[in-house]
Coordinates of C-alpha atoms in Angstrom, one line a residue:
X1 CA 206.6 135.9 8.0
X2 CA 203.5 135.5 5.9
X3 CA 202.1 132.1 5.0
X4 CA 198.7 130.6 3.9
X5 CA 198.9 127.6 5.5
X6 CA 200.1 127.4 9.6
X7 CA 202.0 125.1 11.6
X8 CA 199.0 123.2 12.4
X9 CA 196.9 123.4 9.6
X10 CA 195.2 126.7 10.0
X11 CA 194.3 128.6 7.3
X12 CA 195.5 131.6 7.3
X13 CA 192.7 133.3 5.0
X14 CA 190.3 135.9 6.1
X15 CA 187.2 136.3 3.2
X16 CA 185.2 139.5 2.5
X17 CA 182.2 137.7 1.4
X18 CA 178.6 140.0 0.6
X19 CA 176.0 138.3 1.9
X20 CA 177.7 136.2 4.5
X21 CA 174.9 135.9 6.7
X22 CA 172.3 134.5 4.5
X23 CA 174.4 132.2 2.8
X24 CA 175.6 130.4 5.9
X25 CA 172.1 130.6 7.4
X26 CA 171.2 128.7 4.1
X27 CA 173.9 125.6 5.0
X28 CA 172.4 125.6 8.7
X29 CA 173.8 122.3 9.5
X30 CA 177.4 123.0 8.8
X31 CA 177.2 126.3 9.9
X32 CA 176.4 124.6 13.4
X33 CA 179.5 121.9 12.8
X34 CA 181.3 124.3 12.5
X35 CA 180.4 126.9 15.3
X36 CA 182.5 126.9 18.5
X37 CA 180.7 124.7 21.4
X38 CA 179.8 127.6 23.7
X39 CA 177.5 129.3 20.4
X40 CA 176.0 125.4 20.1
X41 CA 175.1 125.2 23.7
X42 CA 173.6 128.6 24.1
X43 CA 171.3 127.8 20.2
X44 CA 170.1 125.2 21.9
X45 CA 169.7 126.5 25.6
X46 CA 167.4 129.2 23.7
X47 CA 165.7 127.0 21.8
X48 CA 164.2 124.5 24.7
X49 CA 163.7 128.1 26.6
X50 CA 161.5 129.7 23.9
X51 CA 159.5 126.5 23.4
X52 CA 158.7 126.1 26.6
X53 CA 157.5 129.8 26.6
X54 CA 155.3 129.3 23.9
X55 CA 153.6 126.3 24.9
X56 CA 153.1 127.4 27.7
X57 CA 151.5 130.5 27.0
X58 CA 149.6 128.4 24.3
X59 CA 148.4 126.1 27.6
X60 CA 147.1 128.9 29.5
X61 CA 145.4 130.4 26.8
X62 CA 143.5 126.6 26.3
X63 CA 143.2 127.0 29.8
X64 CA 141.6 130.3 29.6
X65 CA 139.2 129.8 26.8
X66 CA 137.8 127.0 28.4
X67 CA 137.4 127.5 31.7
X68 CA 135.7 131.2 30.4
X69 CA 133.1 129.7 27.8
X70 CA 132.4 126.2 29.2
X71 CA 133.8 126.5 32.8
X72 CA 135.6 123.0 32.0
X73 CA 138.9 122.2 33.8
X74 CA 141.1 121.3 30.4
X75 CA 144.4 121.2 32.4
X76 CA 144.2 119.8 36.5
X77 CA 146.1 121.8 38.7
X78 CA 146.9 124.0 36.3
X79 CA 144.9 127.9 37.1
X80 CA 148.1 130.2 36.4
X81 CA 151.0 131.0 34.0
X82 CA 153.4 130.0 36.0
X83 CA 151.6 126.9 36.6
X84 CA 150.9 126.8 33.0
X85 CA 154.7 127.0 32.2
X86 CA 155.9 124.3 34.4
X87 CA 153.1 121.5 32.8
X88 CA 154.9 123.0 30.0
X89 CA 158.5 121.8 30.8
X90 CA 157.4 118.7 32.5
X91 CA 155.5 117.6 29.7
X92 CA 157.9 118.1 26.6
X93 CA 161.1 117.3 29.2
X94 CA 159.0 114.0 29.8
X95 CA 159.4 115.0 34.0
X96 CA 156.0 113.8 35.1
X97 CA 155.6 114.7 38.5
X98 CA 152.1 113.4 38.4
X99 CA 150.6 116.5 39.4
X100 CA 149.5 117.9 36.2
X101 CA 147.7 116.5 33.4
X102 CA 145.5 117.1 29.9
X103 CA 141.6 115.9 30.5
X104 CA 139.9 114.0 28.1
X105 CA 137.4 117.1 28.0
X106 CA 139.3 119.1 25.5
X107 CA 140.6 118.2 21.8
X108 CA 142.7 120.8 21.5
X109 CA 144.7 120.3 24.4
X110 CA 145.0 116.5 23.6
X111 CA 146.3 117.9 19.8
X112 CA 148.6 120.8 21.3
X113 CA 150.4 117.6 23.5
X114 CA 151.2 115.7 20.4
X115 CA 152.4 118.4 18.9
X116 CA 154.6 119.5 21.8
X117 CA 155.8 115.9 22.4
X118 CA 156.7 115.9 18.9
X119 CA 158.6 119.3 18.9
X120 CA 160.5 118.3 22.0
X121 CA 161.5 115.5 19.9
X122 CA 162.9 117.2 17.1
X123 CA 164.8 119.9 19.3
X124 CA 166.6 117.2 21.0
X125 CA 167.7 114.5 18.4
X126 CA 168.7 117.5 16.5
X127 CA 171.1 118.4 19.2
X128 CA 172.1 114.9 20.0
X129 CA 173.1 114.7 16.3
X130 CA 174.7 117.7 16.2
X131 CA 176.6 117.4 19.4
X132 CA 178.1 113.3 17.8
X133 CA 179.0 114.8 14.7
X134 CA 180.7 117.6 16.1
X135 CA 182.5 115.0 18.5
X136 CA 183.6 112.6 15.7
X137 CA 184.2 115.2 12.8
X138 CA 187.6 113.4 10.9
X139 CA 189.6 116.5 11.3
X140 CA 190.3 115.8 15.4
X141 CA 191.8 112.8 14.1
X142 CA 194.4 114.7 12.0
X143 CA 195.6 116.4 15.1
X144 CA 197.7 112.9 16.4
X145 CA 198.9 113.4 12.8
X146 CA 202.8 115.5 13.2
X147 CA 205.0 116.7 11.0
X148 CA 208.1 117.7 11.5
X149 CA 208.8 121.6 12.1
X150 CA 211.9 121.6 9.9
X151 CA 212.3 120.1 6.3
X152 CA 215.9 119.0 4.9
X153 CA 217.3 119.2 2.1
X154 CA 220.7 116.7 1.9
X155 CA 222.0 114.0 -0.5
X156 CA 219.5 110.5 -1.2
X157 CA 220.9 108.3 -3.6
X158 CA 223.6 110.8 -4.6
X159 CA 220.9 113.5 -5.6
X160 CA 219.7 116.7 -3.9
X161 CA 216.1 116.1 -1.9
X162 CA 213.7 117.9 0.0
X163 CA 212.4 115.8 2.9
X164 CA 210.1 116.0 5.6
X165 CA 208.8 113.9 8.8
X166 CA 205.4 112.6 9.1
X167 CA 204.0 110.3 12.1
X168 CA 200.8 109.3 13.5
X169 CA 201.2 109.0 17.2
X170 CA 197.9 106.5 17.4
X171 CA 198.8 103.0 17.5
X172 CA 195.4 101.1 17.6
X173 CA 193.2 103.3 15.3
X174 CA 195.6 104.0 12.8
X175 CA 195.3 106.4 9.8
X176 CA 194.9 103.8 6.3
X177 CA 195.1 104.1 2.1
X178 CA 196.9 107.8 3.7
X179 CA 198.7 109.2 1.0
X180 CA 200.2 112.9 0.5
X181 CA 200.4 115.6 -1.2
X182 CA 202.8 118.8 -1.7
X183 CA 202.6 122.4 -3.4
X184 CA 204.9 124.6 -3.7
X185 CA 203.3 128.2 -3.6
X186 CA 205.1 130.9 -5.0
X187 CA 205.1 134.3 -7.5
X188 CA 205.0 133.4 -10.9
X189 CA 205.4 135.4 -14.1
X190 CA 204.1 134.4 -17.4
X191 CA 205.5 134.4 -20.6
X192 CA 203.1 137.4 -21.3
X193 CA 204.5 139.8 -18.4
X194 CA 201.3 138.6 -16.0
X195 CA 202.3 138.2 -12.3
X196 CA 200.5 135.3 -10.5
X197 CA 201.0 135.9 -6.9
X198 CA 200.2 132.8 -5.9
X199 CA 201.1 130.0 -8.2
X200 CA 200.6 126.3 -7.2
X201 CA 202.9 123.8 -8.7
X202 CA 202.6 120.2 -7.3
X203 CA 206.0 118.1 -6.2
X204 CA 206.2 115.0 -7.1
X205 CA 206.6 112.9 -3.6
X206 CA 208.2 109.3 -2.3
X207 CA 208.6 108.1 1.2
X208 CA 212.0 106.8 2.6
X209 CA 213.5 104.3 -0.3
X210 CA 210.5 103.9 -2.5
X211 CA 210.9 105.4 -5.6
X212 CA 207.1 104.7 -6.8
X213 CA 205.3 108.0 -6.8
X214 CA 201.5 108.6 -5.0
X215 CA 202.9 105.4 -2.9
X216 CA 200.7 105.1 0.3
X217 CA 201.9 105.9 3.4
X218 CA 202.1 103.4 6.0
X219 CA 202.4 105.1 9.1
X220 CA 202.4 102.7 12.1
X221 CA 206.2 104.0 11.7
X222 CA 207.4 107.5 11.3
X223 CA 208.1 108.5 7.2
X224 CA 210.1 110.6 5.9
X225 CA 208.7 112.3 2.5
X226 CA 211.2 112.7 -0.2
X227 CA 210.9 115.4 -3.3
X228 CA 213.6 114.5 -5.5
X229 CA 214.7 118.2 -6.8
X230 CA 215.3 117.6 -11.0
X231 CA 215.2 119.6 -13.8
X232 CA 211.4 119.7 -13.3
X233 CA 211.6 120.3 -9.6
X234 CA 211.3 124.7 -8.9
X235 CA 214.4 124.2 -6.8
X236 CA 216.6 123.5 -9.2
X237 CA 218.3 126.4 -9.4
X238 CA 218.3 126.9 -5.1
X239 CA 221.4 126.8 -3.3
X240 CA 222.3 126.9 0.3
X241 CA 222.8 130.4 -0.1
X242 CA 219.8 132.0 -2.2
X243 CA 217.7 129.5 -0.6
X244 CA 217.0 132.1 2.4
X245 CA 216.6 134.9 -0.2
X246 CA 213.3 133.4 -1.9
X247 CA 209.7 133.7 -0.9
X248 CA 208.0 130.5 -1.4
X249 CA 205.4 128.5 0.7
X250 CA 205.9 124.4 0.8
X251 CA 202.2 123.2 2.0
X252 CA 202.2 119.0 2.9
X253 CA 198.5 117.3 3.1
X254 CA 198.0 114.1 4.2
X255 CA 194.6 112.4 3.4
X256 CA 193.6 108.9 4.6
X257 CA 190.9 106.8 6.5
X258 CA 190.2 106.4 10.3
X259 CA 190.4 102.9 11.0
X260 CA 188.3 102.8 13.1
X261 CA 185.4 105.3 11.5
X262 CA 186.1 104.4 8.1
X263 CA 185.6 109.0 7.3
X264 CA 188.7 110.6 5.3
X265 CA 190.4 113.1 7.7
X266 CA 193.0 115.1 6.8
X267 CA 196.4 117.1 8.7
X268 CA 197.8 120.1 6.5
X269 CA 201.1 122.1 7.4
X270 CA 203.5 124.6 5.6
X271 CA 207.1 125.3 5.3
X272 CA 208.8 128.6 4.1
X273 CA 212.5 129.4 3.2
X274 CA 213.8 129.6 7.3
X275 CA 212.1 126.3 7.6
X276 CA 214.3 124.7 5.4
X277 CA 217.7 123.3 6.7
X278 CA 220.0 122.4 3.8
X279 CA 222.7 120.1 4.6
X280 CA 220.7 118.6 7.5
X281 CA 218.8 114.9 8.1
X282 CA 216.7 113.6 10.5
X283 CA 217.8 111.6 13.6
X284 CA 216.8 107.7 13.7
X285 CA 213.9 107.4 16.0
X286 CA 212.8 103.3 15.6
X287 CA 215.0 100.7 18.4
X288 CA 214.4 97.1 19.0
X289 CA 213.5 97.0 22.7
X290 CA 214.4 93.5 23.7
X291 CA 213.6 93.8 27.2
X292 CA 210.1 95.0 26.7
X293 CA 208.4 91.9 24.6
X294 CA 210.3 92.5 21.8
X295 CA 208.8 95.2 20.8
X296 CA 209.9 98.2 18.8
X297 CA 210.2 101.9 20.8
X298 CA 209.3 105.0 18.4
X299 CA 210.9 108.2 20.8
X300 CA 208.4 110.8 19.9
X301 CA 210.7 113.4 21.7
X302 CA 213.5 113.4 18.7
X303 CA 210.8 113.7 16.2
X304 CA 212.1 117.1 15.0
X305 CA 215.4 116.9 15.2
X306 CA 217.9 116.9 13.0
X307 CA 221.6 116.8 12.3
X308 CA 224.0 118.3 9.9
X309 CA 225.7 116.0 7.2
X310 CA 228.3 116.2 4.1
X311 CA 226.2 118.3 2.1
X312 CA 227.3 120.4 -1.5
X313 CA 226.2 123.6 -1.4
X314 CA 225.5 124.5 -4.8
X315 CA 222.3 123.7 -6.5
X316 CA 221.3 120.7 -8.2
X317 CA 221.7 122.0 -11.3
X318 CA 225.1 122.9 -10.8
X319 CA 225.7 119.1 -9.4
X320 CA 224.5 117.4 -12.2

């Protein structure tokens, strides 16, 4: 079925954009972030190539010009292209083989090495910086972040919620100040006969038994996210057995701070009408393990289940 948002935080969103081209070429730098690995490697394989090319081709012509008009030896060993290529890479690739080197007899050549040296420089802390942010870009930290692949909707408190699982499966750097977020995206029709296709209304959220809303999320446990359906809530007027019928989107966001990076990373996910079990809730995954220091065992492996309970199938309108 159609959805913005996928399983694991994909957009699902494909722009006709004029001008594409030049206005990513404009960001360079993110455009780069965000290019695949292989299209990074083979910039920057290219980019050592042609600068090699053309310095070398710029240290046989100083060659050339000299050793025509003042028959002085500018470069030793040096009396070919080829040859002229290789001082080339060895010099900006700092290789020294010790077999070719700039004379004090020419100023030009001693100018074209610094500004070789400092080119070489540039081309490689560029891609030393590219390739660490790329490496330690938040949004690899939101993929330890799971959700669960079903939401509930049963009885809390004698009212009708919609619930979902959230865990982070890190232990040691854990995910901190994380709170989340929901929208509900659906058709909409104003009072004036206009047709919104997709309408975003927020849902207000709690975790497990705290009633506070925008509570953060501690997560060194598993949580289950609550959205109390009231009067205010646009399920209230769902039952079990419309609840199939209806085309609406549920997209969770979960924001917070690498412990251990202090960036903001963030894990996204979506739920539509067959995603929903009504009448189900979420098996217990926390035991006390006395036998291994006392410690408490999470089991990952019943993180998406679920089992039915006692729950009225009419809607929470009709229950209040």
């Amino acid at each position: 079925k159609r959805r913005l948002i996928g399983k694991k935080g994909t957009v699902n969103i494909v722009s006709d954009v004029p001008r594409r081209p030049q206005l990513y070429l404009a960001d360079h730098f993110t455009t780069l972030i965000d290019a695949r690995w292989r299209y990074v490697f083979l910039i920057f394989t290219v980019s050592f190539l042609v600068s090699w090319l053309i310095f070398g081709s710029l240290w046989w012509g100083v060659y050339l010009y000299r050793q025509k008009y003042f028959n002085i030896e500018c470069i030793e060993k040096v009396d070919s292209w080829t040859s002229a290529f290789l001082f080339s890479l060895e010099t900006q690739t700092t290789i020294g083989y010790g077999g070719r080197q700039v004379t004090p007899h020419c100023p030009e050549g001693v100018f074209l090495l610094i500004v070789q040296c400092i080119v070489g420089l540039l081309i490689s802390s560029t891609m030393l910086g590219l390739i660490f942010a790329k490496l330690s870009r938040p949004h690899l930290r939101g993929r330890t972040v799971l959700f669960s692949n079903h939401g509930v909707i049963a009885l809390r408190d004698g009212k009708l919620c919609l619930m979902f699982r959230v865990g982070d499966i890190r232990t040691k750097s854990q995910l901190i100040e994380s709170h989340m977020r929901a929208v509900v995206v659906r058709r909409h029709c104003t009072k004036e006969g206009k047709e919104i296709g997709f309408f975003q209304q927020g849902l207000p959220l709690r975790h497990d038994l705290i009633c506070e809303e925008e509570e953060k999320i501690n997560l060194f446990i598993p949580a289950i996210v609550v959205h109390e359906i009231n009067d205010e809530s646009p399920f209230y007027n769902v039952s079990a057995d419309n609840l199939l019928r209806l085309d609406f989107e549920v997209v969770l966001i979960l924001e917070g701070i690498v412990e251990s990076t202090g960036m903001t990373t963030q894990a996204r996910t979506s739920y539509i009408a067959d995603e929903i079990h009504w009448g189900h809730n979420f098996t217990e995954l926390v035991t006390y393990d006395c036998f291994k220091n006392g410690a408490y065992h999470i089991d990952f492996s019943r993180f998406h289940d679920t089992y039915p309970v006692d729950t009225p199938r009419c809607s929470a309108r009709e229950l209040n």
